Coordinates of C-alpha atoms in Angstrom, one line a residue:
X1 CA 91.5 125.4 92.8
X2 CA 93.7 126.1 90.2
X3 CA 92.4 126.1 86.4
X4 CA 94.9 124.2 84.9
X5 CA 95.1 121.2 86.8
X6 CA 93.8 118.1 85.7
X7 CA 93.4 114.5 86.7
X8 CA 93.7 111.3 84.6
X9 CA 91.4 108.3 86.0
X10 CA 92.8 105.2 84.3
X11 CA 90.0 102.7 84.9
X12 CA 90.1 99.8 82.3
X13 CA 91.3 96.9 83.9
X14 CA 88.9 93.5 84.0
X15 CA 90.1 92.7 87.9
X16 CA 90.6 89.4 86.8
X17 CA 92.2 88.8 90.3
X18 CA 88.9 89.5 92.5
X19 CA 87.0 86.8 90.6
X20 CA 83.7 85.6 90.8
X21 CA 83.0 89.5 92.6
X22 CA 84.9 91.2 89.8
X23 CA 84.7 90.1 86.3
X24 CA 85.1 91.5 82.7
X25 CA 81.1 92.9 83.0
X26 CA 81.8 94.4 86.4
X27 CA 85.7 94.7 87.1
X28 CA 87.2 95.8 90.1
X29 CA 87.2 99.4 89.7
X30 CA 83.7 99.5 89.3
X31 CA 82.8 97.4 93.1
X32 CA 83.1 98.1 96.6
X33 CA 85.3 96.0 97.9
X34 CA 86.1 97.9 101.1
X35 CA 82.3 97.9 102.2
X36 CA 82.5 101.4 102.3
X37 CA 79.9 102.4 100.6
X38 CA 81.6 103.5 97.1
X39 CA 83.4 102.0 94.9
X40 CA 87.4 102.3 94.3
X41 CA 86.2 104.7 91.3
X42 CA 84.0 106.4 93.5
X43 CA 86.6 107.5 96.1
X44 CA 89.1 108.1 93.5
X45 CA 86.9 110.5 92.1
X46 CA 85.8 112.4 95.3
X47 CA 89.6 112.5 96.5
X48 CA 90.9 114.2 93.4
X49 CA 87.4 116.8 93.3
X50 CA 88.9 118.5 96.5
X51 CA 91.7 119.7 94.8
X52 CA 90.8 119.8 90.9
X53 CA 87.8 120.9 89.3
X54 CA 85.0 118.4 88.7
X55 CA 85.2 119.4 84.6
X56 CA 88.7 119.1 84.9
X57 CA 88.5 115.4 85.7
X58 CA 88.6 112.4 83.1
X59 CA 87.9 109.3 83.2
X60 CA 89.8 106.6 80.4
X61 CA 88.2 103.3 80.3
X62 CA 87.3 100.5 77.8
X63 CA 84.3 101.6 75.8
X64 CA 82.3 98.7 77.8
X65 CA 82.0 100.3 80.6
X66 CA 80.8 103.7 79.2
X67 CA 77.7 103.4 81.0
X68 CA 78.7 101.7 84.2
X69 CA 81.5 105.4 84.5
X70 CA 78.5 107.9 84.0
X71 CA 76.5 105.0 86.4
X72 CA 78.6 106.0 88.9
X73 CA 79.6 109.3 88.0
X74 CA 76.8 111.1 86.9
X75 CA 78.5 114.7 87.2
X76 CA 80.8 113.6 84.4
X77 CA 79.9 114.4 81.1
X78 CA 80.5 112.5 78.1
X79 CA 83.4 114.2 76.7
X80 CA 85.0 113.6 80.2
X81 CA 84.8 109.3 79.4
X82 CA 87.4 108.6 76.9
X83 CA 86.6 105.3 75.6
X84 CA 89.5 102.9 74.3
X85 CA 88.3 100.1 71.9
X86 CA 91.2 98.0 72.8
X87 CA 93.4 97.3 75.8
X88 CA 96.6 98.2 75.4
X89 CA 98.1 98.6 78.3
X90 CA 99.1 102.9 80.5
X91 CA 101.3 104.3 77.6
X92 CA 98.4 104.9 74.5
X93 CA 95.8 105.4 77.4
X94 CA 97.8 108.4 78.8
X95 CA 98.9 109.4 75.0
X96 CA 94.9 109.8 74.1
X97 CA 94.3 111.7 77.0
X98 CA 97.3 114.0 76.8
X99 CA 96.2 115.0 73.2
X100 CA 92.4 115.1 74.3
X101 CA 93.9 118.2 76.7
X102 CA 95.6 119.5 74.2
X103 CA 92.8 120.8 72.8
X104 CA 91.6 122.2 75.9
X105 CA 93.9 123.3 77.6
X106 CA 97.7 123.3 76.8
X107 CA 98.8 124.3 79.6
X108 CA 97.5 121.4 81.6
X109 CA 99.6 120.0 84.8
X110 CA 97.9 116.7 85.5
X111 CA 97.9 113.6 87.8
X112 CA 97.1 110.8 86.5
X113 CA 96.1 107.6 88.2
X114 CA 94.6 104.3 88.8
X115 CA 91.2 104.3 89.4
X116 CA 91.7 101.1 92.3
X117 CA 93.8 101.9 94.6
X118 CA 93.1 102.7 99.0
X119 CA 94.6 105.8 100.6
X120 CA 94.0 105.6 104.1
X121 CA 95.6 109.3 104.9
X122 CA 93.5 111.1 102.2
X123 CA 94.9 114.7 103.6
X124 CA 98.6 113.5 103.5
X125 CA 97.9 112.3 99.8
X126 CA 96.3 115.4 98.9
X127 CA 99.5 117.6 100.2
X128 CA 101.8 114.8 98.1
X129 CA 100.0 115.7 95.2
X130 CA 99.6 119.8 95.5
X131 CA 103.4 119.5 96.3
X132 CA 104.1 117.5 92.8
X133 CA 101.9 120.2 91.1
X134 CA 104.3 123.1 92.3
X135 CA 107.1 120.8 91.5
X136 CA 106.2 120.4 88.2
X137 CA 103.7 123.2 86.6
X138 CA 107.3 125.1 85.2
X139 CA 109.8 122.4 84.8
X140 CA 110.5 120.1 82.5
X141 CA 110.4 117.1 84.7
X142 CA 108.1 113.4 85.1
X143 CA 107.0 113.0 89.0
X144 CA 106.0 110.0 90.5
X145 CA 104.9 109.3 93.8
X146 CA 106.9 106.9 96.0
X147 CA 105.5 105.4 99.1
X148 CA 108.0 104.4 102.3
X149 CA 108.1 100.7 102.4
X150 CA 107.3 98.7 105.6
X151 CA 107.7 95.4 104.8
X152 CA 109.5 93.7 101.7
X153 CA 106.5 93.4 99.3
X154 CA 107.0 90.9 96.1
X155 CA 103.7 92.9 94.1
X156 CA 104.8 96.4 93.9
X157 CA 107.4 98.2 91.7
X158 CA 110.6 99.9 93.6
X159 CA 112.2 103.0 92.7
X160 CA 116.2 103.9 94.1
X161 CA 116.6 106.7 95.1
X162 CA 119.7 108.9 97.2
X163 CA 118.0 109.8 100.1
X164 CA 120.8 112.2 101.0
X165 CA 120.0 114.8 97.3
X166 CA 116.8 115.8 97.9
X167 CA 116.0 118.6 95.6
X168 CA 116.2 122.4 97.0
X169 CA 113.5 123.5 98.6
X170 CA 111.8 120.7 97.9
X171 CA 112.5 117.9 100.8
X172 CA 110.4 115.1 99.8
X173 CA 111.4 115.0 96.2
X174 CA 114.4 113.0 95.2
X175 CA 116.0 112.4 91.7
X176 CA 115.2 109.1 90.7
X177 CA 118.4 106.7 89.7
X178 CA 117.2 103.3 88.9
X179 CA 113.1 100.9 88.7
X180 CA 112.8 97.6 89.6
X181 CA 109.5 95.8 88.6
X182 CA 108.5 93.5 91.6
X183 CA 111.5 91.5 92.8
X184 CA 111.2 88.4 94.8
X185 CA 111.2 88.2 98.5
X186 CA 115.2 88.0 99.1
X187 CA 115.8 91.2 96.6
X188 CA 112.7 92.8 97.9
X189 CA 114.3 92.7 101.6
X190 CA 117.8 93.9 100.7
X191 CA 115.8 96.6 99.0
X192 CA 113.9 97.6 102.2
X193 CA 116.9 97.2 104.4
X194 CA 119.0 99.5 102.1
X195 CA 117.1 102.3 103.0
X196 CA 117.7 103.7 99.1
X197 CA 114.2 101.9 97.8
X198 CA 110.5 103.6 97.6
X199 CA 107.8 101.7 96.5
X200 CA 106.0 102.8 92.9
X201 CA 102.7 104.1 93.7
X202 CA 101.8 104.1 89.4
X203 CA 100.6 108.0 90.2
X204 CA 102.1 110.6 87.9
X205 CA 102.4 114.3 87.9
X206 CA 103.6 116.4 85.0
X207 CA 102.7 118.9 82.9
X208 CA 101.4 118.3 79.5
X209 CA 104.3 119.7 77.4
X210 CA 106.9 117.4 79.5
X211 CA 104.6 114.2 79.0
X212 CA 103.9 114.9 75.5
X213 CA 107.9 116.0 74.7
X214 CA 108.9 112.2 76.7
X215 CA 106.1 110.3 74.3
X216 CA 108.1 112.1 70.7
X217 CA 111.7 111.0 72.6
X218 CA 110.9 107.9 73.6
X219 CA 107.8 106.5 72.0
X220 CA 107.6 108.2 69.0
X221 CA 105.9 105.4 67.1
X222 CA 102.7 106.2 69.7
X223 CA 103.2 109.9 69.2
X224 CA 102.8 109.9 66.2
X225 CA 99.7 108.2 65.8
X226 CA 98.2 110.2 68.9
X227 CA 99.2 113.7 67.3
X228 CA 97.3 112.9 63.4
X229 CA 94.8 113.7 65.9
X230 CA 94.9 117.0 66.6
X231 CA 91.8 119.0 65.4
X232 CA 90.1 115.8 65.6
X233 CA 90.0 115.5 69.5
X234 CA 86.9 116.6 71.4
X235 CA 84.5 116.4 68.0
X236 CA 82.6 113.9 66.5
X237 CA 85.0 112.2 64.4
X238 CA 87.4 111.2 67.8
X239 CA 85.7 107.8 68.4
X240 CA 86.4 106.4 64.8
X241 CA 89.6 108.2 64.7
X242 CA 90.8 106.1 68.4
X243 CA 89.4 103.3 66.9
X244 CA 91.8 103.3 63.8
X245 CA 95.1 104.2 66.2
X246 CA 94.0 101.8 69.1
X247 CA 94.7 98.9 66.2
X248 CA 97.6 100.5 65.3
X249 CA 99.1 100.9 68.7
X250 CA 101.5 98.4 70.4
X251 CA 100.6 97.6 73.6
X252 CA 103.1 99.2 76.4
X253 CA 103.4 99.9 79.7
X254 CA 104.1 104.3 80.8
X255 CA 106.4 102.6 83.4
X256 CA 108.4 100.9 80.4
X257 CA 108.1 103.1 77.5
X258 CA 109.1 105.9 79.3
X259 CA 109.7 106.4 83.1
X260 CA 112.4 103.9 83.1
X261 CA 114.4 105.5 79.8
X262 CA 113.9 109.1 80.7
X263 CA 116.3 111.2 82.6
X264 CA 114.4 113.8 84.4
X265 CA 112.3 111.8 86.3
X266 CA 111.7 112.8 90.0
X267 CA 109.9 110.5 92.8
X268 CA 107.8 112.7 95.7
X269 CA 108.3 110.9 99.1
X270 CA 105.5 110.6 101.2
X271 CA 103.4 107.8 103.7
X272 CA 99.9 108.3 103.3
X273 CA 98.7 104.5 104.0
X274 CA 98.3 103.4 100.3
X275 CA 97.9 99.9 98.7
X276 CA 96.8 98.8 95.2
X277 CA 94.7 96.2 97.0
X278 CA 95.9 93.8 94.1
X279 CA 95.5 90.6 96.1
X280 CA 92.7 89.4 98.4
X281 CA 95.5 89.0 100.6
X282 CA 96.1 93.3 100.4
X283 CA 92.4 93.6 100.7
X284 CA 92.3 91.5 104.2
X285 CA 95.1 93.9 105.5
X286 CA 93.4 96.9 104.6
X287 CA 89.8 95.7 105.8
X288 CA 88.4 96.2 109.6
X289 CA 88.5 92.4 111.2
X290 CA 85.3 91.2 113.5
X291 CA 86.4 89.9 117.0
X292 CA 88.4 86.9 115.3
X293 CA 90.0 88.1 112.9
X294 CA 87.2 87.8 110.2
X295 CA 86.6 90.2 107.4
X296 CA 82.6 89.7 106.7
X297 CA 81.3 91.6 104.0
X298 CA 77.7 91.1 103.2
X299 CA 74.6 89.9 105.3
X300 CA 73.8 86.4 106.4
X301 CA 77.0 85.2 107.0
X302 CA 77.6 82.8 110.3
X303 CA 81.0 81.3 111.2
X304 CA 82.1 78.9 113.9
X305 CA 85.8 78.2 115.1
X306 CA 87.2 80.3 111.8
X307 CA 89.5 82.7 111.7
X308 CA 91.3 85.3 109.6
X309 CA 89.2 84.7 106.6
X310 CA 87.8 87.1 104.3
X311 CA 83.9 86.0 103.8
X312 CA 82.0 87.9 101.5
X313 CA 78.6 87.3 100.5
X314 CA 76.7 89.1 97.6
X315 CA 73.2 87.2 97.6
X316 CA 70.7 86.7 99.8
X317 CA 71.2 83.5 101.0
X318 CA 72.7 82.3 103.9
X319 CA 76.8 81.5 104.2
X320 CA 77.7 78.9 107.3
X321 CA 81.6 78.8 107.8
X322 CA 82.8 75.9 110.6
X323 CA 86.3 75.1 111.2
X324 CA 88.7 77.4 108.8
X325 CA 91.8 79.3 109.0
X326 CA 92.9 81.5 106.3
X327 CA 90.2 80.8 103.4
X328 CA 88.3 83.0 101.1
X329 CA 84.6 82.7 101.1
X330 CA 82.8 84.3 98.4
X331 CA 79.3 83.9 97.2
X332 CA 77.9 85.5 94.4
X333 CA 75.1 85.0 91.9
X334 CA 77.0 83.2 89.5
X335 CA 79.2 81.0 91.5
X336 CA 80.9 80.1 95.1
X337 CA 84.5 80.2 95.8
X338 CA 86.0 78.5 98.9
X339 CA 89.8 78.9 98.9
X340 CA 92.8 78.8 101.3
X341 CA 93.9 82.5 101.2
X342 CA 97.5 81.4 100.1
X343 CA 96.8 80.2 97.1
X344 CA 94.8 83.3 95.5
X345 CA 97.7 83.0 92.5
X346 CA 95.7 80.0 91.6
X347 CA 92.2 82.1 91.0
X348 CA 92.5 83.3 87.5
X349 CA 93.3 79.3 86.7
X350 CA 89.9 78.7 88.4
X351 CA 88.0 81.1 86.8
X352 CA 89.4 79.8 83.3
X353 CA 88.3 76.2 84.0
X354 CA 84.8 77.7 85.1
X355 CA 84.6 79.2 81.9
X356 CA 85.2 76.1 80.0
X357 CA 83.3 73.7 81.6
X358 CA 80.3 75.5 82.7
X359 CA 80.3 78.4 79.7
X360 CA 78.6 81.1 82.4
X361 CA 77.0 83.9 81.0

């Protein structure tokens, strides 16, 4: 394994969408959806230790969830959580953990990723990324990874591309020419059809002097609070030092502030079976089905006549399901969703009117 390589684990989202299983005191990031066995921070974690060091990896997250990160990943060391006071969105996460390396190590090449996401081809992903290393260790350039698109998907970013200037030596890697946050269904199919259009996985490669030259071109407001920093990173003073940029700092998306502005971006081509399982709906594709077309996760779950339902039971009493199509099922401690899958937009309205009539805990 080489040294200098580093990975990013940005894992401070509240999985608002996966409510009542995921929550603000146990988001998404932190459960196992999949019924796998690990969590989505779990696997992330395991799948970047083949290729990078285990004290090369850091985790960002919201200092909430301090203990549920060193919970799960005991092997981590403090200094390897960085804890942000405040959400503000993928730019100031990846800002404080750029100048966090920069003390350690600047001559860093890092990935950096969400901490939720399924790769089905884990050995396909792992060649995508070692490829975007070599790509990027001695050029001045911002990699992202771009999935082939099967179908014409209304949740995901797209990136156009010319599928006919693939870089030298490099045949998977493309210069990027225009993003397109989620489109709707009609755009989305023209997209796919074209042939020209790569889904945006949110993964990033590039080396630390690239990333931290884009943040003074074209975010120089966040640089600048970032870089009063330096000396102050990895010592005892960095928490109230974060805590006094984080309320500083506007809130802005990497994708926004900078990949869509800057001109040496570069997208790495490659189909390793990845989703963002952002949707229940992603999460039934991506789960093994029972004879009917069932996803059960959990014990004590009977169904009658039901089909293509996800049913997911987290306690120990029983769940009997007679006579649906399509639904959600999901029992939990602190409450008991039964939803048509088609209306999973509607769940974060649901979980607000739980909170103000029944004020849960």
């Amino acid at each position: 394994m080489a040294s200098n390589r580093y990975c990013i684990i940005m894992a401070g989202g509240i999985g608002s969408r996966f409510w009542p299983l995921s929550n603000t005191s146990t988001p998404k990031q932190f459960l196992d959806l999949l019924g796998v066995g690990k969590t989505f921070l779990q696997s992330t974690f395991d799948r970047f230790s083949r290729i990078i060091p285990v004290e090369n990896i850091f985790v960002v997250t919201n200092d909430i969830y301090k203990e549920l990160v060193l919970e799960q990943l005991p092997m981590l060391t403090e200094n390897q959580v960085l804890l942000e006071p405040l959400r503000r969105k993928t730019a100031p996460c990846i800002a404080y953990a750029s100048y966090k390396l920069l003390n350690i190590d600047p001559n860093a090449n890092i990935v950096v990723t969400p901490a939720d996401h399924l790769i089905l081809n884990e050995s396909e992903f792992l060649m995508a990324v070692e490829s975007a290393f070599v790509f990027t260790e001695n050029q001045d350039v911002l990699m992202t990874l771009g999935i082939t698109p099967n179908r014409p998907e209304t949740g995901y970013g797209y990136i156009q591309i010319n599928h006919n200037e693939a870089v030298k030596g490099h045949p998977s890697i493309f210069k990027v020419k225009t993003f397109t946050e989620k489109p709707n269904r009609e755009i989305a199919r023209v997209f796919v059809d074209s042939g020209e259009f790569v889904w945006n996985s949110g993964i990033f490669i590039w080396s630390l002097k690239s990333i931290l030259k884009a943040f003074s071109t074209h975010l120089p407001e966040i640089d600048s609070l970032f870089r009063d920093g330096v000396g102050i990173y990895n010592s005892p003073q960095e928490k109230d030092f974060i805590a006094k940029v984080y309320s500083l700092c506007r809130s802005v998306s990497i994708d926004y502030g900078i990949m869509e502005s800057a001109s040496n971006v570069y997208v790495h081509c490659a189909d390793f079976g990845w989703s963002d399982v952002g949707t229940w709906n992603s999460l039934f594709n991506n789960s093994p089905k029972d004879e009917v077309n069932n996803v059960r996760v959990g014990n004590k779950i009977l169904a009658y006549r039901s089909t293509g339902c996800i049913i997911e039971n987290k306690t120990d009493r029983p769940i009997i399901v007679e006579g649906l199509t399509d639904y959600l099922v999901i029992q939990t401690d602190d409450a008991t969703m039964i939803i048509n899958k088609h209306n999973e937009h509607e769940i974060k309205n649901y979980a607000s009117d739980v909170e103000t009539n029944f004020k849960p805990k």
